[in-house]
XYZ file of C-alpha atoms in Angstrom:
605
model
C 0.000 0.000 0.000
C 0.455 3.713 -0.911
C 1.611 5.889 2.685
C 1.679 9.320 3.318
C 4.756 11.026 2.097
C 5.960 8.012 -0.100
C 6.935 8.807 -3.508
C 4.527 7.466 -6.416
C 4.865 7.750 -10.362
C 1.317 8.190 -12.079
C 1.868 7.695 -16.116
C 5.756 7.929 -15.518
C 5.292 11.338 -14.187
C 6.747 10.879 -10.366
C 4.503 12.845 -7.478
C 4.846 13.001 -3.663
C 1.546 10.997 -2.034
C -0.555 12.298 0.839
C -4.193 10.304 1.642
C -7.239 11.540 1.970
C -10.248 8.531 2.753
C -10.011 6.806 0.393
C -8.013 8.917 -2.670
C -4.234 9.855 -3.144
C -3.507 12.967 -3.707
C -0.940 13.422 -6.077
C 1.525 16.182 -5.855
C 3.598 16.703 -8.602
C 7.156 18.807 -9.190
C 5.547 21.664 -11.287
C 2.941 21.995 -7.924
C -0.170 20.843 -10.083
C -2.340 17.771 -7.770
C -4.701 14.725 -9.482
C -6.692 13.173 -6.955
C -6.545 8.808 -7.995
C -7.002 5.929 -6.400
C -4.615 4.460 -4.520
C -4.313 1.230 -6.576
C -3.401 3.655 -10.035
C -0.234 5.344 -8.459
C 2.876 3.017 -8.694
C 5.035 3.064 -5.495
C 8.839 3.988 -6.028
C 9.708 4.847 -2.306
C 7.693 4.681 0.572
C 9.500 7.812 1.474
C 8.982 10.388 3.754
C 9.502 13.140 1.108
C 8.166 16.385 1.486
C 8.644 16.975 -2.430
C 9.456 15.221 -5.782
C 12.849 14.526 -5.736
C 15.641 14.661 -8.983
C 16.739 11.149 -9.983
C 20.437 11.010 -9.015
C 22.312 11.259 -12.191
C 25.967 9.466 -10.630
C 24.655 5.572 -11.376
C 26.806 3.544 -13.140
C 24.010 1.311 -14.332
C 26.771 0.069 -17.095
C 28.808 -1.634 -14.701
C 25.314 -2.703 -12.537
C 24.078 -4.780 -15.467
C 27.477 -7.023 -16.048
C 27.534 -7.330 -12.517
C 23.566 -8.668 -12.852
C 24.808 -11.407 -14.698
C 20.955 -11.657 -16.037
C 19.663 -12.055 -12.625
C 16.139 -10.278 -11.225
C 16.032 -7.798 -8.694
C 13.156 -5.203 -7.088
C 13.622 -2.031 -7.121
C 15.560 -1.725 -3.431
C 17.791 -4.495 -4.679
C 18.374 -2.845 -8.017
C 19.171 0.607 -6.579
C 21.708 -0.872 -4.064
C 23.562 -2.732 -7.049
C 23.959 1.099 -8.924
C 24.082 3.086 -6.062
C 24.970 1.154 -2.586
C 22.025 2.381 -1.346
C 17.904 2.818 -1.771
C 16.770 6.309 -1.488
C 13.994 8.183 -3.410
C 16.130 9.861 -5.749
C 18.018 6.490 -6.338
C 14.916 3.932 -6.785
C 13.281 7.063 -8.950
C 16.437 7.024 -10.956
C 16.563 3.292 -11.642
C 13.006 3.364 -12.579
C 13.635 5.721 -15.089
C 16.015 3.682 -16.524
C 14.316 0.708 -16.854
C 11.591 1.636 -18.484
C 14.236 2.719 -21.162
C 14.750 -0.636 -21.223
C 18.705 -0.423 -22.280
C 20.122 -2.237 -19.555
C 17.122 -3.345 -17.162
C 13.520 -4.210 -17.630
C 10.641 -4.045 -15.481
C 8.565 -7.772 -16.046
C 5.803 -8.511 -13.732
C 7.169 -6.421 -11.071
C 10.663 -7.825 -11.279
C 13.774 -5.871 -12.619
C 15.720 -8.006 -15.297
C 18.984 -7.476 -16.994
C 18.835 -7.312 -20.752
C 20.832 -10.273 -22.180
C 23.691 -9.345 -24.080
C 22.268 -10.477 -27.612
C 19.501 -8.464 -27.483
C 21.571 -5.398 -26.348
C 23.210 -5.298 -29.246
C 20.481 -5.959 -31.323
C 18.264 -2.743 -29.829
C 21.797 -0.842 -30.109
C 21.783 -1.426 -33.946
C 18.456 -0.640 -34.379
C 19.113 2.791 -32.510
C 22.111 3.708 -34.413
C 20.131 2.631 -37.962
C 17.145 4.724 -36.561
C 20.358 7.711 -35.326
C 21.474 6.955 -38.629
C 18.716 7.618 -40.553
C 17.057 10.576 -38.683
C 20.666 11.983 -39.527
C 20.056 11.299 -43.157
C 16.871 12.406 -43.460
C 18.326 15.821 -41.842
C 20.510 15.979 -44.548
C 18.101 15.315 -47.465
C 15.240 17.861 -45.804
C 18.352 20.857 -45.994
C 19.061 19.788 -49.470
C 15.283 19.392 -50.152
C 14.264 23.043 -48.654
C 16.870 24.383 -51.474
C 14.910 22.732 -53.789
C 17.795 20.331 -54.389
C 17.356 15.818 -54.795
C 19.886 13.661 -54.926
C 20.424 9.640 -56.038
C 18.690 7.956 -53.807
C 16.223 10.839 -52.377
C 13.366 8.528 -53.563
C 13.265 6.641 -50.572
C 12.467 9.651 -48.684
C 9.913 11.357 -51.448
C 6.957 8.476 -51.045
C 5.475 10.102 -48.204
C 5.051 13.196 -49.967
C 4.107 11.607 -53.126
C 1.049 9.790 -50.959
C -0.128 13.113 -49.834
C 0.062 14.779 -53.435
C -1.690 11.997 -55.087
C -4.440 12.010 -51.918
C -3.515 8.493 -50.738
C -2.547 9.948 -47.206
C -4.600 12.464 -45.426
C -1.266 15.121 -44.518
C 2.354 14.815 -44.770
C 5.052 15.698 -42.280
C 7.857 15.459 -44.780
C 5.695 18.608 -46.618
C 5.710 20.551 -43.142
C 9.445 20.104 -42.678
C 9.616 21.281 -46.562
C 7.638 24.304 -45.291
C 4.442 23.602 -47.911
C 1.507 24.517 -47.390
C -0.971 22.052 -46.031
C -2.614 20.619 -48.787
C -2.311 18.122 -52.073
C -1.584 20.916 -54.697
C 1.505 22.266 -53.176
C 2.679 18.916 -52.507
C 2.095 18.285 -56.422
C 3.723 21.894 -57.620
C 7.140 21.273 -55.313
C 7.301 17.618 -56.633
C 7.279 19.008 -60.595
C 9.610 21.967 -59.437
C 12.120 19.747 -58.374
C 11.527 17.724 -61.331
C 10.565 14.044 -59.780
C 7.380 14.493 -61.339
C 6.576 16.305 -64.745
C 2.996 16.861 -66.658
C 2.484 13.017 -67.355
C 1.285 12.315 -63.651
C -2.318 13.021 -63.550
C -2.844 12.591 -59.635
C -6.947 13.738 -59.914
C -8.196 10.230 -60.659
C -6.296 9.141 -57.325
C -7.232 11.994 -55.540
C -10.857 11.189 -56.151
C -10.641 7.715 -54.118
C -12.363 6.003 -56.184
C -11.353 2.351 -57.801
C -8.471 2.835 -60.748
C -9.059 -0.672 -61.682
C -11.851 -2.837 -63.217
C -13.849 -5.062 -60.641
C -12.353 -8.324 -59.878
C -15.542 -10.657 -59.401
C -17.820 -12.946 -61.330
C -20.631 -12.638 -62.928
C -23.783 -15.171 -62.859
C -25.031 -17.447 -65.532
C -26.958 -16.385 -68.214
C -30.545 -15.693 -68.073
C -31.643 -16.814 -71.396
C -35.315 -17.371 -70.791
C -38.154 -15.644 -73.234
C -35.654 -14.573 -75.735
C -36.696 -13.499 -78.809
C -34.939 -14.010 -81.644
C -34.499 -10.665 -83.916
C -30.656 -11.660 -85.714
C -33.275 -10.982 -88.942
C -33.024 -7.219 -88.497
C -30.333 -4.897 -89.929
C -29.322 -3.511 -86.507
C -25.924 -0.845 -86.408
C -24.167 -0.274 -83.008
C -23.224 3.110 -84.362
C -20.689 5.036 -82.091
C -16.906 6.992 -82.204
C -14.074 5.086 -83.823
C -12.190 4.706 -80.350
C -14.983 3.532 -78.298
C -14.710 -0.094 -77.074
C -17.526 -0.738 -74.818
C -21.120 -0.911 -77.512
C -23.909 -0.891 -74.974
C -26.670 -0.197 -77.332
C -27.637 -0.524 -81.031
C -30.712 0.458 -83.793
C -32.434 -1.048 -86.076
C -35.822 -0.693 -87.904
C -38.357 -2.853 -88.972
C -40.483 -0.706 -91.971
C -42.954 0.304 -89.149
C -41.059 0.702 -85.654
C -37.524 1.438 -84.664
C -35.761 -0.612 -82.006
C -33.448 0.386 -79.989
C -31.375 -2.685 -78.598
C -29.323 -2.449 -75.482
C -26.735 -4.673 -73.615
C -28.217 -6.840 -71.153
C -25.832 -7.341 -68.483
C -29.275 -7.775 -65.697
C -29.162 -10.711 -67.163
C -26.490 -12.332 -65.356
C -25.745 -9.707 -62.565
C -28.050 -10.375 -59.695
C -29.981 -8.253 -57.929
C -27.857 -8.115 -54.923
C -24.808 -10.002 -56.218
C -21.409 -8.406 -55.126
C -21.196 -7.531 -58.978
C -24.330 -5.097 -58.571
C -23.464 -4.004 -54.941
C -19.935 -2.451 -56.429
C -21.989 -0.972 -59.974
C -23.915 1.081 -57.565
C -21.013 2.098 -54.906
C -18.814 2.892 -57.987
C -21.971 4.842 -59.795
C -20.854 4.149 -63.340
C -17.313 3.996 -65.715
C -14.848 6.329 -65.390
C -13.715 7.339 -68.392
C -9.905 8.928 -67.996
C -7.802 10.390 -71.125
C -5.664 7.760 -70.459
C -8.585 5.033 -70.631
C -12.013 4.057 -69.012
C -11.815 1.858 -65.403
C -15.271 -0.513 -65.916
C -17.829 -0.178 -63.542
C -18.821 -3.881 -64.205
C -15.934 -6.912 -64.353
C -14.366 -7.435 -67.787
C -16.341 -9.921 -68.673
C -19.525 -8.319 -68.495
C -18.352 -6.154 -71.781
C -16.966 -9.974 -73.265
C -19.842 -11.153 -72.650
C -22.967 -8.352 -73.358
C -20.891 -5.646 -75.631
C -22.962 -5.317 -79.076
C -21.600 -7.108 -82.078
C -18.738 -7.957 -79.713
C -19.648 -11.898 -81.205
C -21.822 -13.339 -83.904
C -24.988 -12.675 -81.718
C -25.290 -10.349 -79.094
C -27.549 -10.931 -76.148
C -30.104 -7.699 -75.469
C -32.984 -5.977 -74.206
C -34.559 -4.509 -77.096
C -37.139 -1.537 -77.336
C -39.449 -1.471 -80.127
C -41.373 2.102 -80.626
C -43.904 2.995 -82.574
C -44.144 6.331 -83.394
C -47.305 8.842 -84.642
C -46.971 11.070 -87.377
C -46.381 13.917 -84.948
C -43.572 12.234 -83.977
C -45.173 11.054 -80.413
C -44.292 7.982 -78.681
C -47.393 5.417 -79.469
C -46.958 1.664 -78.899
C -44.173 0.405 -76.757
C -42.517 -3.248 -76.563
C -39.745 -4.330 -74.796
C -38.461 -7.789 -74.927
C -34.664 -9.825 -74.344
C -33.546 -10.899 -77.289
C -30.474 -12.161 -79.625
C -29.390 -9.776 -82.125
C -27.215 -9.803 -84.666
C -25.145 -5.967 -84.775
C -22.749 -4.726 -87.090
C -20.571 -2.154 -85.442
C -20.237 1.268 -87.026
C -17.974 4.515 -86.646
C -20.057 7.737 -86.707
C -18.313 8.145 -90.276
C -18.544 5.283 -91.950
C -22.668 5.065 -90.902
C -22.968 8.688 -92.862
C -22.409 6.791 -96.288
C -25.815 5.064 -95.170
C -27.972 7.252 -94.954
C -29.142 8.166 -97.827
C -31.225 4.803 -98.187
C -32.626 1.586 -96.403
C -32.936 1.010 -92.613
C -30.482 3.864 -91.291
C -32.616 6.440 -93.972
C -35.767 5.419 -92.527
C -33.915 6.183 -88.798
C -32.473 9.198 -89.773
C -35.929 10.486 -90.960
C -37.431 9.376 -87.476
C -35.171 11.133 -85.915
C -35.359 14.469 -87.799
C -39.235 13.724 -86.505
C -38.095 13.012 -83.046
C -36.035 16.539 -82.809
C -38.660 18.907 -84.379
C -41.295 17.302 -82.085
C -38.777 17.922 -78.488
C -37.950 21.440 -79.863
C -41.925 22.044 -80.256
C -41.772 20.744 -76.449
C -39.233 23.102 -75.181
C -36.446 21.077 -76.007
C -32.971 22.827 -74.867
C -30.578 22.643 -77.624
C -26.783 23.846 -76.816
C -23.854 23.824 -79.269
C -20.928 24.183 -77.643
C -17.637 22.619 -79.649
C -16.694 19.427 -77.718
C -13.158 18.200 -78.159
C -11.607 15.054 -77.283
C -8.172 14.800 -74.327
C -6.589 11.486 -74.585
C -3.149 10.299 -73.681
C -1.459 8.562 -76.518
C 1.590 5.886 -75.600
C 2.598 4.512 -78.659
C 6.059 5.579 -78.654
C 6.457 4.976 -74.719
C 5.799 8.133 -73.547
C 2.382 9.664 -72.251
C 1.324 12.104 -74.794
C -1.722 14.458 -74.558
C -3.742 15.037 -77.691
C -6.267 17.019 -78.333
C -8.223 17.108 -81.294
C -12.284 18.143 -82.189
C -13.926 14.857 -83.433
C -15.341 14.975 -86.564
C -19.288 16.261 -87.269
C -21.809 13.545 -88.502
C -25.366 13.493 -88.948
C -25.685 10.108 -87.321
C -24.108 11.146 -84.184
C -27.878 13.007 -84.160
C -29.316 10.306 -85.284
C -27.796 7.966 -81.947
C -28.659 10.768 -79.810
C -32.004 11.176 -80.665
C -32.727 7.126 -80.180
C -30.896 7.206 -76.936
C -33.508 9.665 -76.420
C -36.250 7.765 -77.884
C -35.536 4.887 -76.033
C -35.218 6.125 -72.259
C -38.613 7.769 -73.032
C -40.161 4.493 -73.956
C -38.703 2.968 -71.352
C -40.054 5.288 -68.713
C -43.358 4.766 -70.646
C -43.836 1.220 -70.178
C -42.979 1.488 -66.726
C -45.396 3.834 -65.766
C -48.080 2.128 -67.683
C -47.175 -0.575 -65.666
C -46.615 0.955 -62.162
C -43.420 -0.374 -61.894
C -40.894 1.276 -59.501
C -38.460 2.836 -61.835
C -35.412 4.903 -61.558
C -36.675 8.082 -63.757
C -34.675 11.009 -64.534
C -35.826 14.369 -64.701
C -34.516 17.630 -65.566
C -36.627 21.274 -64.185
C -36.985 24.196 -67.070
C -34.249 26.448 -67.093
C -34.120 29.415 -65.210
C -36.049 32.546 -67.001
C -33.252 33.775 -69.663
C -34.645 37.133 -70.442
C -32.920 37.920 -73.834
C -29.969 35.888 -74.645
C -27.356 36.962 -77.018
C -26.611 35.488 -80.428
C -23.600 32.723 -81.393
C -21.512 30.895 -79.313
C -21.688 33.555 -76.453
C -25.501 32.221 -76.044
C -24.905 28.986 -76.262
C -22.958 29.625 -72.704
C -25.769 31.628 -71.695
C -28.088 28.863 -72.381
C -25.608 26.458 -70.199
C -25.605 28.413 -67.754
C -29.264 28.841 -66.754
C -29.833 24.705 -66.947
C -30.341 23.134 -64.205
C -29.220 19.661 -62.514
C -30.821 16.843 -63.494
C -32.555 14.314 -60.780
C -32.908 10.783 -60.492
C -35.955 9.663 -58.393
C -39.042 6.689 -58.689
C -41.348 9.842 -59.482
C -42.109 9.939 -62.929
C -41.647 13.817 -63.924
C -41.363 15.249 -67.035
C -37.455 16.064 -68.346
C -37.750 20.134 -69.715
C -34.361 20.192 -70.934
C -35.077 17.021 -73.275
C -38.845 18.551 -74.047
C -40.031 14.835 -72.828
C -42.796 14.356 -70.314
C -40.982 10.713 -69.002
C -37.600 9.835 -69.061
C -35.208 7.468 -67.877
C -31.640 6.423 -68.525
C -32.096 2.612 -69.867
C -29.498 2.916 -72.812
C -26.321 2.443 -71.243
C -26.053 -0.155 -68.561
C -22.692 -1.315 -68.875
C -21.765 2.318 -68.245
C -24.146 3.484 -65.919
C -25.583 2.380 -62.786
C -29.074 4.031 -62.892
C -29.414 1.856 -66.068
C -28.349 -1.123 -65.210
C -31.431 -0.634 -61.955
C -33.819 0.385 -64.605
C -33.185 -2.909 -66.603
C -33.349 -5.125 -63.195
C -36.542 -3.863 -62.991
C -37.649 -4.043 -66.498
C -36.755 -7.684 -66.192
C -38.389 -8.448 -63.042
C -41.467 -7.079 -64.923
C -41.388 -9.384 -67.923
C -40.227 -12.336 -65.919
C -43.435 -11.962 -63.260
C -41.121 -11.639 -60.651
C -41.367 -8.975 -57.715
C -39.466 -5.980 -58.282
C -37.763 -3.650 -56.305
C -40.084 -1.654 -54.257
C -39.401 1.807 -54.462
C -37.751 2.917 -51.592
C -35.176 0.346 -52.126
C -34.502 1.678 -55.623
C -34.311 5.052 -54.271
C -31.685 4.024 -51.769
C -29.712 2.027 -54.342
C -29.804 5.591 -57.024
C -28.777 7.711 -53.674
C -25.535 6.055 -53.347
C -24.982 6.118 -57.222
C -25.889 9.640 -57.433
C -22.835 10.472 -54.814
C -20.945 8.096 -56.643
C -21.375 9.745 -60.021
C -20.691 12.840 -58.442
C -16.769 12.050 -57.834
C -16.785 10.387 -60.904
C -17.634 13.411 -62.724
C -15.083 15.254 -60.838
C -12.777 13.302 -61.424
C -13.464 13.186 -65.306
C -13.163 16.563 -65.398
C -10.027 17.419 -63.383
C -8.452 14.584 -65.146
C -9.250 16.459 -68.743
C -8.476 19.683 -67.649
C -4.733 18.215 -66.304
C -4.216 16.751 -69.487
C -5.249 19.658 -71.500
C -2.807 21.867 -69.600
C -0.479 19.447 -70.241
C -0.875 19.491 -74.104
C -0.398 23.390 -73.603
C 2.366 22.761 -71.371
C 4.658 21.052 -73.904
C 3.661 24.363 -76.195
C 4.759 27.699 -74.574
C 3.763 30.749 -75.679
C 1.360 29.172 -78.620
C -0.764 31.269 -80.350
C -4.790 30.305 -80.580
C -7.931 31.658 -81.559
C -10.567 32.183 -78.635
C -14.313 34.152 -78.757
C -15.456 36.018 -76.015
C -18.423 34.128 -74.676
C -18.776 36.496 -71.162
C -17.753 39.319 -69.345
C -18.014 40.684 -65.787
C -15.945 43.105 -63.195
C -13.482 40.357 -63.210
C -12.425 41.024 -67.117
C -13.642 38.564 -70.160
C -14.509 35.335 -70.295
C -12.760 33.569 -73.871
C -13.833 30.546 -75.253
C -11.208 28.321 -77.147
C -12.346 25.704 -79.543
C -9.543 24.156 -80.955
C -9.014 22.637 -77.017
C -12.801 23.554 -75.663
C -11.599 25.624 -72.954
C -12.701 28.659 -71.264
C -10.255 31.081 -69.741
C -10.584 34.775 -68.135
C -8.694 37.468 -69.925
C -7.873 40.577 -68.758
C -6.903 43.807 -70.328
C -9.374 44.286 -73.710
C -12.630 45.764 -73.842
C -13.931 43.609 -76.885
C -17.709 42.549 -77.007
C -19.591 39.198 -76.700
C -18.675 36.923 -79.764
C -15.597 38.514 -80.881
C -13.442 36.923 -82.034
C -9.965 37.223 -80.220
C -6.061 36.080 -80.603
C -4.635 34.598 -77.338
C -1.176 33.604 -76.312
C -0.423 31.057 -73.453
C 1.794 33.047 -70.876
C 1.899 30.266 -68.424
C 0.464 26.799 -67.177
C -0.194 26.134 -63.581
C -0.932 22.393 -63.173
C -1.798 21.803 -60.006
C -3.765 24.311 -60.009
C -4.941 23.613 -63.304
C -5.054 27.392 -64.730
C -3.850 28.374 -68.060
C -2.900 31.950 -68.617
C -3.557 33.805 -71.783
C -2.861 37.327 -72.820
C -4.553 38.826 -76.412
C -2.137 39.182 -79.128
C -2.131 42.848 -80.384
């Protein structure tokens, strides 16, 4: 037991003991008291002492442990070995050491000498941890001056962790004197040249998966298929896209509108669907897409991918006002012959893809009647090409063709239909909507109103409430046409196929939960999407100082004007003219700041 006077150690601090009932108060050198209980102070010397004593600093605790010969002592034995005698400032002095644990440990109340073995073992370690503290001294001085070496990488992954967002702060970056955050991390690491423009650290940032799903798929559901491998059906789509999810066709009355069928084998609450809805959809990168669903789900459902293609296919009817009338929807086999958007144009002067293309001019005139929002804003493709072994941005604007309008406007077609049959049928249903845009007022002319028009849309919502989409000028919508890239379709076509099947579907609450947590999913994705374009953009401009291009001015405000470039569809502030809206406008590139992503442009002349 604890006495008064005796001399205690709470948490290693030591403290001079007086009792009062049934507490210790605790009284330590700096004056400050902690009331405990008597059983949570550790005895050192029952004392008297009237106040914390110094540990005596004149042990030779050296000589102590080879005399120990790896014998056990308590504390008043230990402190007569060192010191020939067992006061408080002695037994407070020999605790101390052992719990450095050098030369003497304290086990179950017992004071042991270290063997010999693993002294020297904990004495390497300490000199390699010495040794390396010193190092790292050396390489944060030569770092500050902005200054690497051969073999600094060992000490540069922390900071790399923190610039790519893989670690949540970085102490090597506070010793470098950098701000606390990603970017600065990211603009020290290309100053000092260990990174340049090809690392792209947004996709990582984001924290979502960079790789493809690693998990299987189910059998194939191959019941009630129709076969349609009659029709003439065209999965229609850019030269460099790899994943067809959806195909058209016509029949001399209807068009059809097949699409991948991945529900078929992905269950409803398989681990394959579970990550499609934390992941929200594909995340398409310039320097290529990361799946939402496993490989073989694109092996297995992409269009024309093999001989026959499994789908669910949408037939539409359509009246001469170019109003959705009769709706089927069935799986099927199909047969698809895969088209770029350019080699479909030579087609459409007669036959099946004629007949579309006049549906679709229909289609358009009848959403434009309806409000339809129309914006034509040049699009331009960032991808990284590494052919020769490098990572090289390009950036080009895909070609124009009249069937890209004619996809479109199925894609359309199809997600109304969809949302059609499933009202019809009072099925829960993941429908997308889309409010009018905000009141315009008057809107200026050219490619300055097209921005205008951009800005005043608003978000589009995903919900089991079937409302009308304004910016589409449809009164149901859903997104059905894309379910090997998008969650939200791949949950319209589980229910779809509960439907024909006679099977329960999800009730709605549960589909509203499962589009919640791909909404915030398709959120990052987005982000990341465009971060990652904009980095490699800046890159492309990076590798070209002081080039020339041609921008229009598409805004203005106190902060100067707001150019438009098409050649690399981006929008920059520029500062110092006073030209109007749509003017055309020569810019140079004055500098690139890529972790901030910001391009700098002054007008030439």
């Amino acid at each position: 037991m604890i006495g008064n006077g005796a001399l205690a150690l709470f948490k290693l601090k030591p403290a001079v003991v007086s009792l009062e009932g049934d507490k210790a108060v605790l009284k330590f050198a700096d004056g400050s008291t902690l009331k405990v209980r008597p059983k949570d102070a550790e005895s050192v010397h029952p004392g008297p002492v009237d106040k914390v004593p110094a540990p005596r600093a004149d042990g030779d605790f050296e000589t102590a442990w080879q005399m120990a010969e790896g014998g056990d002592f308590d504390l008043e034995g230990l402190s007569e070995l060192v010191f020939g005698e067992f006061t408080p400032a002695s037994a407070l002095a020999c605790r101390l050491e052992a719990e450095s644990g050098e030369r003497f440990r304290l086990l179950e109340g017992r004071y042991t000498a270290v063997d010999a073995e693993a002294r020297r073992r904990e004495a390497e370690k300490r000199e390699r941890k010495e040794g390396e503290a010193a190092e790292r001294a050396a390489f944060v001085a030569r770092a500050r001056k902005g200054v690497l070496a051969e073999g600094d990488e060992r000490w540069l992954g922390e900071l790399e962790a923190f610039a790519l967002g893989l670690s949540p702060r970085s102490k090597l970056a506070a010793e470098l004197g950098l701000k606390d955050e990603p970017e600065a991390a990211h603009a020290w690491l290309l100053k000092t040249g260990r990174w340049d423009a090809a690392v792209d650290p947004w996709p990582s940032r984001s924290g979502l998966p960079l790789k493809a799903p690693d998990l299987e798929l189910g059998p194939d559901d191959d019941s009630g298929r129709v076969d349609l491998t009659a029709l003439e059906s065209w999965a229609i789509d850019n030269a460099w896209s790899h994943d067809p999810d959806d195909a058209v066709a016509w029949d001399g009355k209807a068009a059809w509108i097949h699409v991948a069928d991945p529900a078929s084998a992905i269950g409803a609450d398989s681990p394959a669907e579970r990550e499609a809805a934390d992941r929200g959809g594909t995340l398409y990168l310039p320097t290529g897409s990361i799946p939402m669903l496993p490989d073989a789900a694109l092996e297995r459902f992409g269009l024309g991918l093999s001989e026959t293609s499994r789908a669910l296919s949408i037939r539409v009817e359509l009246g001469t006002d170019g109003e959705v009338g009769a709706v089927e929807i069935m799986p099927s086999f199909v047969k698809v012959r895969r088209s770029s958007y350019a080699e479909a144009d030579a087609f459409l002067g007669s036959g099946p893809l004629a007949a579309l293309d006049a549906l679709a001019r229909a289609r358009e005139a009848c959403r434009s009647a309806a409000g339809a929002v129309d914006i034509d804003i040049p699009e331009t493709r960032v991808w990284v090409d590494r052919s020769s072994g490098k990572s090289e941005p390009r950036v080009e604007l895909p070609i124009k063709a009249r069937s890209q309008a004619l996809v479109r406007e199925l894609m359309v077609l199809g997600g109304e239909a969809a949302a059609r049959w499933a009202f019809e049928r009072g099925l829960p249903f993941p429908y997308y909507s889309q409010e009018a845009p905000s009141e315009p007022g008057e809107l200026p002319d050219g490619l300055a109103g097209e921005f205008a028009k951009r800005r005043l849309m608003r978000g589009g919502m995903a919900g089991t409430l079937p409302r009308a989409h304004r910016g589409l000028g449809v009164s149901f919508y859903a997104q059905a046409t894309s379910p090997l890239r998008r969650y939200a379709d791949l949950l319209a076509h589980r229910q779809i196929r509960a439907a024909l099947a006679g099977r329960p579907p999800l009730p709605a609450d549960e589909v509203s939960e499962r589009l919640a947590r791909a909404a915030a999913a398709g959120a990052l994705l987005r982000q990341a999407e465009r971060a990652s374009e904009a980095h490699w953009t800046l890159a492309w401009l990076a590798a070209r100082p002081g080039i020339e291009l041609d921008g229009v001015v598409v805004g203005s405000g106190s902060w100067g004007l707001s150019a438009f470039i098409p050649a690399i569809g981006l929008e920059t502030r520029v500062k110092g003219t006073e030209l109007g809206l749509n003017a055309a406008v020569r810019l140079r590139l004055s500098g690139v700041d890529l972790p901030k992503r910001e391009a700098r442009f002054q007008p030439v002349g």
